[in-house]
Short mmCIF file of C-alpha atoms in Angstrom, two decimals:
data_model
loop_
_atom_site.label_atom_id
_atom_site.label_comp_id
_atom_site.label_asym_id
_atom_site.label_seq_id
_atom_site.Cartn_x
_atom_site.Cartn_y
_atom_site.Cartn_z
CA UNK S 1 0.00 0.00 0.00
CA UNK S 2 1.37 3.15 -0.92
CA UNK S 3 2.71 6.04 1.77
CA UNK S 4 0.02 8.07 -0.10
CA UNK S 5 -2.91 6.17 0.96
CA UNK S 6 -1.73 4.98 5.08
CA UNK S 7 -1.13 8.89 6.07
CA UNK S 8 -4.97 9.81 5.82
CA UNK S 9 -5.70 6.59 7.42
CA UNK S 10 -3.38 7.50 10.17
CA UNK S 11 -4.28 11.28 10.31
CA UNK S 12 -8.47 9.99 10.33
CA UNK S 13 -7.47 7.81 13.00
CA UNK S 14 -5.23 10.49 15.43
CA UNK S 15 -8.62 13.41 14.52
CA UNK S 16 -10.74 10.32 15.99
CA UNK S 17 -8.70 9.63 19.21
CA UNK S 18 -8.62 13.35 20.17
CA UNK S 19 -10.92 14.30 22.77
CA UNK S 20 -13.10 17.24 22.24
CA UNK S 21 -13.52 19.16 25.50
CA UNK S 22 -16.28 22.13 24.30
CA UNK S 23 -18.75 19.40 23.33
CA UNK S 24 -17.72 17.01 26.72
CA UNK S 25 -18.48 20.41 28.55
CA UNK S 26 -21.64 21.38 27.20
CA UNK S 27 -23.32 18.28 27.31
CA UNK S 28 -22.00 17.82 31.19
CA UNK S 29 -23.65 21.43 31.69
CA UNK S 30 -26.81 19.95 30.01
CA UNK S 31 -26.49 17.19 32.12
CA UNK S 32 -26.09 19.11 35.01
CA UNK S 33 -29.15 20.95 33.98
CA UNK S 34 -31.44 17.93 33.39
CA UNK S 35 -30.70 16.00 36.67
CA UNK S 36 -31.19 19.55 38.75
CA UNK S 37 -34.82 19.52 36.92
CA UNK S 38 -34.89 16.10 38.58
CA UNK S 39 -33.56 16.45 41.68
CA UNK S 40 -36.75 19.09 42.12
CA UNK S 41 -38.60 15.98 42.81
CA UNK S 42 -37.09 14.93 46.26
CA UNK S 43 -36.10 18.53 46.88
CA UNK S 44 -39.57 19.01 47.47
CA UNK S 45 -40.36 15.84 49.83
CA UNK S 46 -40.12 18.14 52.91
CA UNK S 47 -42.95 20.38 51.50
CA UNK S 48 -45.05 18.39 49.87
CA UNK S 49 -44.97 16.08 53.36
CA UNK S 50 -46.77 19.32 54.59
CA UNK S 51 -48.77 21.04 52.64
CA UNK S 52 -50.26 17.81 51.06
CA UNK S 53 -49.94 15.68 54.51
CA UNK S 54 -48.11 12.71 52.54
CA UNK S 55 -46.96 10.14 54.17
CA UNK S 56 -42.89 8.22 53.79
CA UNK S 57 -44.87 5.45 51.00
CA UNK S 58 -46.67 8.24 49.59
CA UNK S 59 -43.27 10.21 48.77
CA UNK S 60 -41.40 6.90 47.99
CA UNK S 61 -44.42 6.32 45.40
CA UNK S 62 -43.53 9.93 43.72
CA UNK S 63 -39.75 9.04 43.60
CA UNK S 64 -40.62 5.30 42.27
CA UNK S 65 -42.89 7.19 39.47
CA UNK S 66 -40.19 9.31 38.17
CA UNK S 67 -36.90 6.74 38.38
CA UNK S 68 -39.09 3.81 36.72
CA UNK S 69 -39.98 5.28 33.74
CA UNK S 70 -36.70 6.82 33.26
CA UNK S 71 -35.08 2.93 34.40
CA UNK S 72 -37.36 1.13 32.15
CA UNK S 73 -37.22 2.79 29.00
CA UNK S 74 -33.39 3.82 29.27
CA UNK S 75 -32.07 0.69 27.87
CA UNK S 76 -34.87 0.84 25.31
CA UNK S 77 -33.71 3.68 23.80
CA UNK S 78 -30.06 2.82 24.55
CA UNK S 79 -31.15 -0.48 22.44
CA UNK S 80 -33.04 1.41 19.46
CA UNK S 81 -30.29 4.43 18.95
CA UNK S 82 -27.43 1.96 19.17
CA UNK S 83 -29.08 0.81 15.74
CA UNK S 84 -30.31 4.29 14.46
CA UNK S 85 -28.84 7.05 16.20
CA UNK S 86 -31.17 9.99 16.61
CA UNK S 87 -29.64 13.20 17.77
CA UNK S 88 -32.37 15.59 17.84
CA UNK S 89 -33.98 12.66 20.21
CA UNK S 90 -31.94 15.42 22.98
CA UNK S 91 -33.61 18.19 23.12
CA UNK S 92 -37.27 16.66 22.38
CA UNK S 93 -36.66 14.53 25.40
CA UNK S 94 -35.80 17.74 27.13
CA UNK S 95 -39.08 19.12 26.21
CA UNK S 96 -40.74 16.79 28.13
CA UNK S 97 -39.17 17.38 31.06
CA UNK S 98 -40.13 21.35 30.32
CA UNK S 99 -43.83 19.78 30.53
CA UNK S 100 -43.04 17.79 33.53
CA UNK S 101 -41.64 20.53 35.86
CA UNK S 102 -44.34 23.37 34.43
CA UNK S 103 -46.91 20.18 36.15
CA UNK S 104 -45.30 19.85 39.49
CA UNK S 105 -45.28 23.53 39.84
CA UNK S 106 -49.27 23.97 39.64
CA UNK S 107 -50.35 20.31 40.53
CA UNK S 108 -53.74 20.38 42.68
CA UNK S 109 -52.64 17.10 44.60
CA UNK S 110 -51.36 13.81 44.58
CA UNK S 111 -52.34 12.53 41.53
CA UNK S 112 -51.27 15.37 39.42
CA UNK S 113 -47.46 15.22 41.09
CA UNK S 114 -47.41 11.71 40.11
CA UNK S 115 -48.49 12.63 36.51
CA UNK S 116 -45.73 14.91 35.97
CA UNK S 117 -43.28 13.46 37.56
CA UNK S 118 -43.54 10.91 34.82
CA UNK S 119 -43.02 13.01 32.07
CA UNK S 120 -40.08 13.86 33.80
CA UNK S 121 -38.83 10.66 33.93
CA UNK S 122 -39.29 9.93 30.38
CA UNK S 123 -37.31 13.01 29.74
CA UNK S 124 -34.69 11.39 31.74
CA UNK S 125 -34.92 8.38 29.66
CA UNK S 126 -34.59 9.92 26.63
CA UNK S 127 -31.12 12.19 27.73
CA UNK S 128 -29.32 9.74 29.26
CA UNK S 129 -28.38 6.99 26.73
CA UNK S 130 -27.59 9.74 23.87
CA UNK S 131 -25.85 11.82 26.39
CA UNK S 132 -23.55 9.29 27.28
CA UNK S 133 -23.24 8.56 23.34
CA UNK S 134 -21.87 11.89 22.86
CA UNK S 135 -19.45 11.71 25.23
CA UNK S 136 -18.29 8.56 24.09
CA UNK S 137 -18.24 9.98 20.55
CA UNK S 138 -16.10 12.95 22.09
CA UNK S 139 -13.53 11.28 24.32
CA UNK S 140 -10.99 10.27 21.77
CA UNK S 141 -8.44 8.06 24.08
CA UNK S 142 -9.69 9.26 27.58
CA UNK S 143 -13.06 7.39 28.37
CA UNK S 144 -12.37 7.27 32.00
CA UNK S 145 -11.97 11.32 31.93
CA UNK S 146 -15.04 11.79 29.14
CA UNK S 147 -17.72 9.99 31.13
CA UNK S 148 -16.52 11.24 34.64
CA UNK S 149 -17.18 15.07 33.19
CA UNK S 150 -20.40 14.01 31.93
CA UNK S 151 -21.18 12.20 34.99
CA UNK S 152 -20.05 15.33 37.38
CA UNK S 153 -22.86 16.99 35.69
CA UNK S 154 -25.60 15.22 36.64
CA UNK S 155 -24.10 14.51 39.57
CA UNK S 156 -23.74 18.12 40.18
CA UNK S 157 -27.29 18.97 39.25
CA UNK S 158 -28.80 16.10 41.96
CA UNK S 159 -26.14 18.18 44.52
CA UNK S 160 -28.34 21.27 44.18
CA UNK S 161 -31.32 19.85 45.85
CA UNK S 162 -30.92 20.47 49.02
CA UNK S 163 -29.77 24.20 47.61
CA UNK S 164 -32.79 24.15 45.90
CA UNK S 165 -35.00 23.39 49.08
CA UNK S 166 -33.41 25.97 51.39
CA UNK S 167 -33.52 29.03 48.58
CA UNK S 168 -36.42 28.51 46.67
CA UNK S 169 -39.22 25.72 48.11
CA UNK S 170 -38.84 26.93 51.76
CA UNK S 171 -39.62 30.53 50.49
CA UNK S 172 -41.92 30.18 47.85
CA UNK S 173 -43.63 26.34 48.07
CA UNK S 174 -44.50 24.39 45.67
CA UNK S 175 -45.10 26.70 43.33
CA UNK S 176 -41.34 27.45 43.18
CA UNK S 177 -41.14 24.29 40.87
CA UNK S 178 -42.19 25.80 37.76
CA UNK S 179 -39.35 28.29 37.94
CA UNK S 180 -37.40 25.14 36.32
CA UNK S 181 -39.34 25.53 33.29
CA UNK S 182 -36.74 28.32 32.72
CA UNK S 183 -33.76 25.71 33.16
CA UNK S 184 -35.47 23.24 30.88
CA UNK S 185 -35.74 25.65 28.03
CA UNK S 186 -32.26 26.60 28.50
CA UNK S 187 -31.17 23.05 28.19
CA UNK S 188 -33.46 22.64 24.96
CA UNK S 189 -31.44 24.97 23.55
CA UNK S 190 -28.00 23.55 24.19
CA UNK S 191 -29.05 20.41 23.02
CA UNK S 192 -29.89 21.94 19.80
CA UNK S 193 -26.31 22.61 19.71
CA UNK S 194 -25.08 19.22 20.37
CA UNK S 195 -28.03 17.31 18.23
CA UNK S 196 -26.31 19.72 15.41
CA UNK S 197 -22.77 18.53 16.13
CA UNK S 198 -24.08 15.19 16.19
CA UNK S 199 -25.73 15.04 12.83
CA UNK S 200 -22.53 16.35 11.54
CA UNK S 201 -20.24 14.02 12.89
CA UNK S 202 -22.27 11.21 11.88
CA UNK S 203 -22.57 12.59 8.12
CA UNK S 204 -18.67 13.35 8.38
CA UNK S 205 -18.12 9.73 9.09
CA UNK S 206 -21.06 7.82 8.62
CA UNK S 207 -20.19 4.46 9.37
CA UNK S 208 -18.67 5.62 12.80
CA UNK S 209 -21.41 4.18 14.63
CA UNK S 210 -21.49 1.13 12.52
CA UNK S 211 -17.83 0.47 13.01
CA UNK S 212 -18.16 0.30 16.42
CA UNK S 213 -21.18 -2.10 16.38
CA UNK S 214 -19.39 -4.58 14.34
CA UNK S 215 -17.80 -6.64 17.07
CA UNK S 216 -21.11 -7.15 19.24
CA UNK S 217 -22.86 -7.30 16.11
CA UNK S 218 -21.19 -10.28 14.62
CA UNK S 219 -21.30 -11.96 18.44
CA UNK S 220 -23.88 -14.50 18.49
CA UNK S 221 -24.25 -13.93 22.58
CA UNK S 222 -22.27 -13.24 25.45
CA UNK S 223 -20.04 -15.38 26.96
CA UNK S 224 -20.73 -16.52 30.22
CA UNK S 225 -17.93 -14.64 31.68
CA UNK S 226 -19.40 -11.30 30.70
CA UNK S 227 -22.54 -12.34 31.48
CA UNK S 228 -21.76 -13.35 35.12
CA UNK S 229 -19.59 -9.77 35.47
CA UNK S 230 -22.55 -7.96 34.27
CA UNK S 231 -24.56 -9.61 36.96
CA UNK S 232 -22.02 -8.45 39.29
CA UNK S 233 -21.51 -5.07 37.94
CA UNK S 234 -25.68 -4.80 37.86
CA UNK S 235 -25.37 -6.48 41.86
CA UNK S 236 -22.89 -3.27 42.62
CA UNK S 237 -25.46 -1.04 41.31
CA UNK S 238 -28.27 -1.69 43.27
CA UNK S 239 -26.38 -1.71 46.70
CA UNK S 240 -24.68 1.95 45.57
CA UNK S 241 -28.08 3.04 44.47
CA UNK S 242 -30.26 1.86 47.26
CA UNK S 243 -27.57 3.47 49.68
CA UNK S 244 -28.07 7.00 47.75
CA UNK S 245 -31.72 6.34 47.60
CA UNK S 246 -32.06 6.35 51.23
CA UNK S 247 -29.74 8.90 51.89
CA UNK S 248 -30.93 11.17 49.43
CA UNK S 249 -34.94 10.85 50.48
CA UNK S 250 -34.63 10.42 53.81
CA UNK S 251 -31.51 11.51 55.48
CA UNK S 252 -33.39 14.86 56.18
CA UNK S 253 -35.97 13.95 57.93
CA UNK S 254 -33.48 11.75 60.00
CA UNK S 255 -31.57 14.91 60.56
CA UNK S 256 -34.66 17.19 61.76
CA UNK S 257 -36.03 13.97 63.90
CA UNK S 258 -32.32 13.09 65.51
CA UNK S 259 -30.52 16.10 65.47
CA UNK S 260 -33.58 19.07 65.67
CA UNK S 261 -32.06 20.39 63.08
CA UNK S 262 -34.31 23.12 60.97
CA UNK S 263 -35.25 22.12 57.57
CA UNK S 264 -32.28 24.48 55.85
CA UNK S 265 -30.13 22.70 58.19
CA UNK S 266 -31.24 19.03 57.13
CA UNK S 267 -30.76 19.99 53.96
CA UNK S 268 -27.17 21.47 54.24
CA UNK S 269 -26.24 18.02 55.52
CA UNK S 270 -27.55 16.46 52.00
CA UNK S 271 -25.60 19.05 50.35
CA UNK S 272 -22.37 18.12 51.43
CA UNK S 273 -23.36 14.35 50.98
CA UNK S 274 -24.35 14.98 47.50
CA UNK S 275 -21.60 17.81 46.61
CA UNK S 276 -18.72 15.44 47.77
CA UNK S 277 -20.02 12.52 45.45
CA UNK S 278 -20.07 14.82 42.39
CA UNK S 279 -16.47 15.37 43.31
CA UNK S 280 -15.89 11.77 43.91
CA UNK S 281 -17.74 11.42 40.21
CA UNK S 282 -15.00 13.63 38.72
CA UNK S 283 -12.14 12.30 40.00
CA UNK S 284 -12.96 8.19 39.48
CA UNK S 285 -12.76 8.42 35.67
CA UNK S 286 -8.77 9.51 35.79
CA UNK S 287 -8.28 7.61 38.73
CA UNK S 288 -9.61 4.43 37.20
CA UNK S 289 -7.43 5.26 33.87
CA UNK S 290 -4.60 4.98 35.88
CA UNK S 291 -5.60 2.23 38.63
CA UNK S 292 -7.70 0.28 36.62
CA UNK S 293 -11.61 0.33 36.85
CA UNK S 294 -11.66 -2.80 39.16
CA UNK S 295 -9.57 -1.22 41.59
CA UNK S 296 -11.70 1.84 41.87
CA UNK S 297 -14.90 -0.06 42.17
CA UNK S 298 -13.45 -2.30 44.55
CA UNK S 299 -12.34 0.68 46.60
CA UNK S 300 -15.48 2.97 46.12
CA UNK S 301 -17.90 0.49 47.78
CA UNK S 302 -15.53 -1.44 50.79
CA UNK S 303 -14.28 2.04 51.51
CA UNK S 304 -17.98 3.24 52.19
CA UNK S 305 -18.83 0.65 54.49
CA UNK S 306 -17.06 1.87 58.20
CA UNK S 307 -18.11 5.19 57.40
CA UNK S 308 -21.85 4.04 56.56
CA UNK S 309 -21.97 1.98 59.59
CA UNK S 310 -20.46 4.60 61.90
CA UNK S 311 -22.93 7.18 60.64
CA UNK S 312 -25.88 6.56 62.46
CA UNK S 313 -24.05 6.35 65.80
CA UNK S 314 -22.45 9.88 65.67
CA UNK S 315 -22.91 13.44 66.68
CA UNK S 316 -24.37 16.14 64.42
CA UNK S 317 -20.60 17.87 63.97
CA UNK S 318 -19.33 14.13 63.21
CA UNK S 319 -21.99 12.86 60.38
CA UNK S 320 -21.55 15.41 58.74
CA UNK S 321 -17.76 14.93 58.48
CA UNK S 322 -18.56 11.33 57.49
CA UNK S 323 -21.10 12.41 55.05
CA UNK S 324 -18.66 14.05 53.31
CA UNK S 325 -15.91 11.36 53.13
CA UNK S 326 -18.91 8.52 52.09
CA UNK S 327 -20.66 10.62 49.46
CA UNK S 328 -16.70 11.28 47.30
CA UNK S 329 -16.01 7.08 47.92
CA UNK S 330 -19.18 6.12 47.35
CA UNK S 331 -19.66 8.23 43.73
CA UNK S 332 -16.19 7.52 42.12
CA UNK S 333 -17.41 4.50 40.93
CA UNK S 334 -20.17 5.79 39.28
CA UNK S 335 -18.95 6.59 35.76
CA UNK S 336 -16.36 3.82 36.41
CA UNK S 337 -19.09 1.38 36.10
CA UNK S 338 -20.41 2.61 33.10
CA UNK S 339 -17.59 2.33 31.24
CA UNK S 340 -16.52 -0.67 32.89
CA UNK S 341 -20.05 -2.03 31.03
CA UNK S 342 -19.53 -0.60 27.76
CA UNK S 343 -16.38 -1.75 27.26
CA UNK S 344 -17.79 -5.45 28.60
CA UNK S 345 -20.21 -5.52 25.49
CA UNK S 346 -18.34 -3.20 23.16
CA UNK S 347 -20.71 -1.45 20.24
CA UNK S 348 -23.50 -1.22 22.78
CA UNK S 349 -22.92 2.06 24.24
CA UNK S 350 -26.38 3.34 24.23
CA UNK S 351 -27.27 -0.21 25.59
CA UNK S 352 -24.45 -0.55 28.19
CA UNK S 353 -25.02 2.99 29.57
CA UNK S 354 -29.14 2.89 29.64
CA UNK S 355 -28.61 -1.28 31.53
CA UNK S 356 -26.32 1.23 34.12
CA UNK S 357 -27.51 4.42 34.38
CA UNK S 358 -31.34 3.29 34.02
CA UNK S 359 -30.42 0.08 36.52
CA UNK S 360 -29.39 2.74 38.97
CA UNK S 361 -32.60 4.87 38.51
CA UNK S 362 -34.57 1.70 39.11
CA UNK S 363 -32.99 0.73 41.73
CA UNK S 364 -33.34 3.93 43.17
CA UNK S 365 -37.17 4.25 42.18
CA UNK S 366 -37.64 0.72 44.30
CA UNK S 367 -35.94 1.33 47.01
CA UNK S 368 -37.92 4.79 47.31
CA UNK S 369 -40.37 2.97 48.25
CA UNK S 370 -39.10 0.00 49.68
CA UNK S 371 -37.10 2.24 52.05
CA UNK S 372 -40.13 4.35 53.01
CA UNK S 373 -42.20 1.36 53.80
CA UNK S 374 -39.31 0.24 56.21
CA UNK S 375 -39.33 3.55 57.42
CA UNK S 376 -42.92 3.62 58.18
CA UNK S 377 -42.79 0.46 59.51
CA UNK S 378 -40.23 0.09 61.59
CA UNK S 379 -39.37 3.62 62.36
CA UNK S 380 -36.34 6.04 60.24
CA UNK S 381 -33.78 5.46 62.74
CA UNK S 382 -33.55 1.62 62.63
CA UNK S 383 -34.14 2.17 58.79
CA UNK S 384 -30.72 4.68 58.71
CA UNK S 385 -29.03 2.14 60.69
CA UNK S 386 -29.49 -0.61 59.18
CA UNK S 387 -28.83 1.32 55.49
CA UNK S 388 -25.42 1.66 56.45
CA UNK S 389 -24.84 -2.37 56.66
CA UNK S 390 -25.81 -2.25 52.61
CA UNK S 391 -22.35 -1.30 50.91
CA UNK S 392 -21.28 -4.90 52.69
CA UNK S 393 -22.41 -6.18 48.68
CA UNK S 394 -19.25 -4.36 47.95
CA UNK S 395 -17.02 -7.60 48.64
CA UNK S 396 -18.78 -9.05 45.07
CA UNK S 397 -16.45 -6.79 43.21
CA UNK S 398 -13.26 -8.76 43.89
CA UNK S 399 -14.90 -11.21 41.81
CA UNK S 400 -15.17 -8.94 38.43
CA UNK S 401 -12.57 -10.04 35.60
CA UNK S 402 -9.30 -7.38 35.46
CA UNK S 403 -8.80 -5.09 33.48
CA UNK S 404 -6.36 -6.63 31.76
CA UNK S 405 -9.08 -9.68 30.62
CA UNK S 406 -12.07 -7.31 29.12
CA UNK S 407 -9.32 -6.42 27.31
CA UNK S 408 -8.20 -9.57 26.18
CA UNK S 409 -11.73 -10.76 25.21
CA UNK S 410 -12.50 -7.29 23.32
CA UNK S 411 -9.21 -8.35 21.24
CA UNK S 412 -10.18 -11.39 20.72
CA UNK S 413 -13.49 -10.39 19.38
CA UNK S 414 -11.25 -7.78 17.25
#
């Protein structure tokens, strides 16, 4: 082959391994922007538990509403775009979430929260999967570092609840909710952006995607080693997710109940739960491209558990020390695990991320109300307590393959 026709090979191949940082940032921001519309949901618990008199099931029924649509239909539209891309799929998905938060804002009672909460979720499900597309389209060589800056966002965006609580639902109720309609038109129009940049890059290099897709698509199943280490990835999820959901939906009334602190208070305690896990977010994509993902998700869950267990049993000045420490171990394997999937079933990165991230919703959604039954039925404290026995799961992750053999398989398959 002549020298002529290897350099634009080689040049095609260094433009594709470059990692675009203006689109990674944007569709964080958008991220950010969609999971803060989200996190309105539970950042409203405290006063919808008044002014509506709901009860722990009756809130855990509103969270399961919005995380199982978004769980359910994430990996269906992870499944259907990993076959047909659809990049303006982003900011119509957005829109519905504009519908969704305009709902919550005016909704007469419980019905009508439920209602919108959904098309909230569906939102959700629609952003997710392509979100996570784009930043695998714009990582280049740095996965680890692309996902952990998408991740951050959303991770970012749930950190503003209790923000959101103390400065705008305390003051102005629940009507404070539709002020997000602002936010969600905001985000419409930065996915406009990236939908555009999308299109492009597919019509640039139009069998990108299908390039990609080649090695799962020629698989005629997976093995039973990937299937047993996406069982244990999936098994990792739900302990990390049931953890968060318990923290993140019920932690403040534990804190007004145990500690007398104020509502603002409670919620500055969630704040630096959730504010340190967006950091941990960040910082376990680099850290696993130099560790190893394995290592991090080892780390993230056994190094929860003391701190978890110690947390009920502590003063007020104490938790929230150990809130702080939990929440940045707990979230650095977040986007590790995500990647850790997609690169388990290469070609199925719509798939891979909406099995994860949507797994992690639903997880979430059930043990809303799973957790609020045990609540109600057994009383917060004992529910906090035991909570903190959950990252124990954590162990299973000695027994995911190394690094060093998804590798080897994905060559093989190569």
């Amino acid at each position: 082959m002549s020298q002529q026709a290897i350099l634009p090979r080689q040049q095609a191949s260094n433009t594709s391994e470059a990692t675009i940082y203006k689109i990674l940032f944007v569709i964080g921001l958008c991220h950010l922007l969609n999971d803060a519309i989200q996190a309105v949901v539970p950042a409203m618990f405290p006063i919808l538990e008044k002014s509506m008199g709901l009860s722990f099931t009756q809130l855990g029924i509103i969270a399961f509403a919005l995380n199982m649509v978004s769980s359910v239909m994430q990996p269906v539209v992870g499944i259907f775009t990993d076959k047909k891309p659809l990049p303006f799929a982003l900011p119509i998905g957005l829109s519905f979430t504009f519908i969704g938060v305009l709902g919550i804002g005016f909704a007469p009672n419980f019905g009508m929260i439920v209602i919108s909460v959904l098309f909230i979720g569906i939102g959700s499900a629609v952003f997710h999967p392509e979100g996570s597309r784009v930043a695998y389209m714009a990582a280049g060589n740095r996965r680890g570092l692309a996902q952990s800056i998408y991740q951050v966002g959303g991770n970012t965006g749930q950190a503003l609840a209790p923000l959101i609580t103390a400065l705008i639902f305390v003051p102005l109720g629940q009507i404070g909710a539709s002020w997000f309609s602002i936010v969600a038109a905001f985000a419409v129009l930065l996915l406009i952006y990236i939908a555009k940049w999308y299109s492009e890059r597919l019509r640039a290099n139009p069998v990108m995607v299908k390039k990609k897709n080649v090695g799962a698509s020629q698989e005629t199943g997976l093995s039973k080693e990937i299937k047993k280490a996406l069982v244990l990835i999936l098994l990792l999820i739900f302990a990390r997710s049931w953890y968060i959901s318990g923290m993140t939906n019920f932690y403040a009334f534990y804190g007004i109940k145990e500690y007398a602190l104020t509502i603002k208070q409670s919620q500055l305690f969630l704040f630096a739960f959730l504010v340190s896990g967006a950091f941990g977010t960040f910082f376990g994509g680099p850290l696993a491209d130099r560790f190893g993902k394995k290592k991090v998700i080892s780390f993230s869950m056994l190094g929860t558990l003391p701190l978890s267990m110690l947390l009920p049993n502590v003063s007020p000045v104490t938790a929230f020390i150990l809130l702080v420490l939990t929440g940045f171990i707990l979230m650095t394997s977040f986007s590790v695990t995500v990647v850790y999937a997609q690169e388990l079933v290469p070609g199925k990165i719509g798939t891979m991320s909406g099995l994860t991230v949507g797994l992690a919703f639903g997880m979430g959604a059930i043990g809303s109300v799973g957790l609020g039954f045990i609540a109600d039925l057994i009383g917060l404290q004992t529910m906090i307590t035991w909570l903190g026995v959950l990252p124990i799961l954590g162990l299973t992750a000695f027994l995911l393959p190394s690094d060093q053999k998804v590798w080897e398989w994905n060559n093989k398959k190569s």
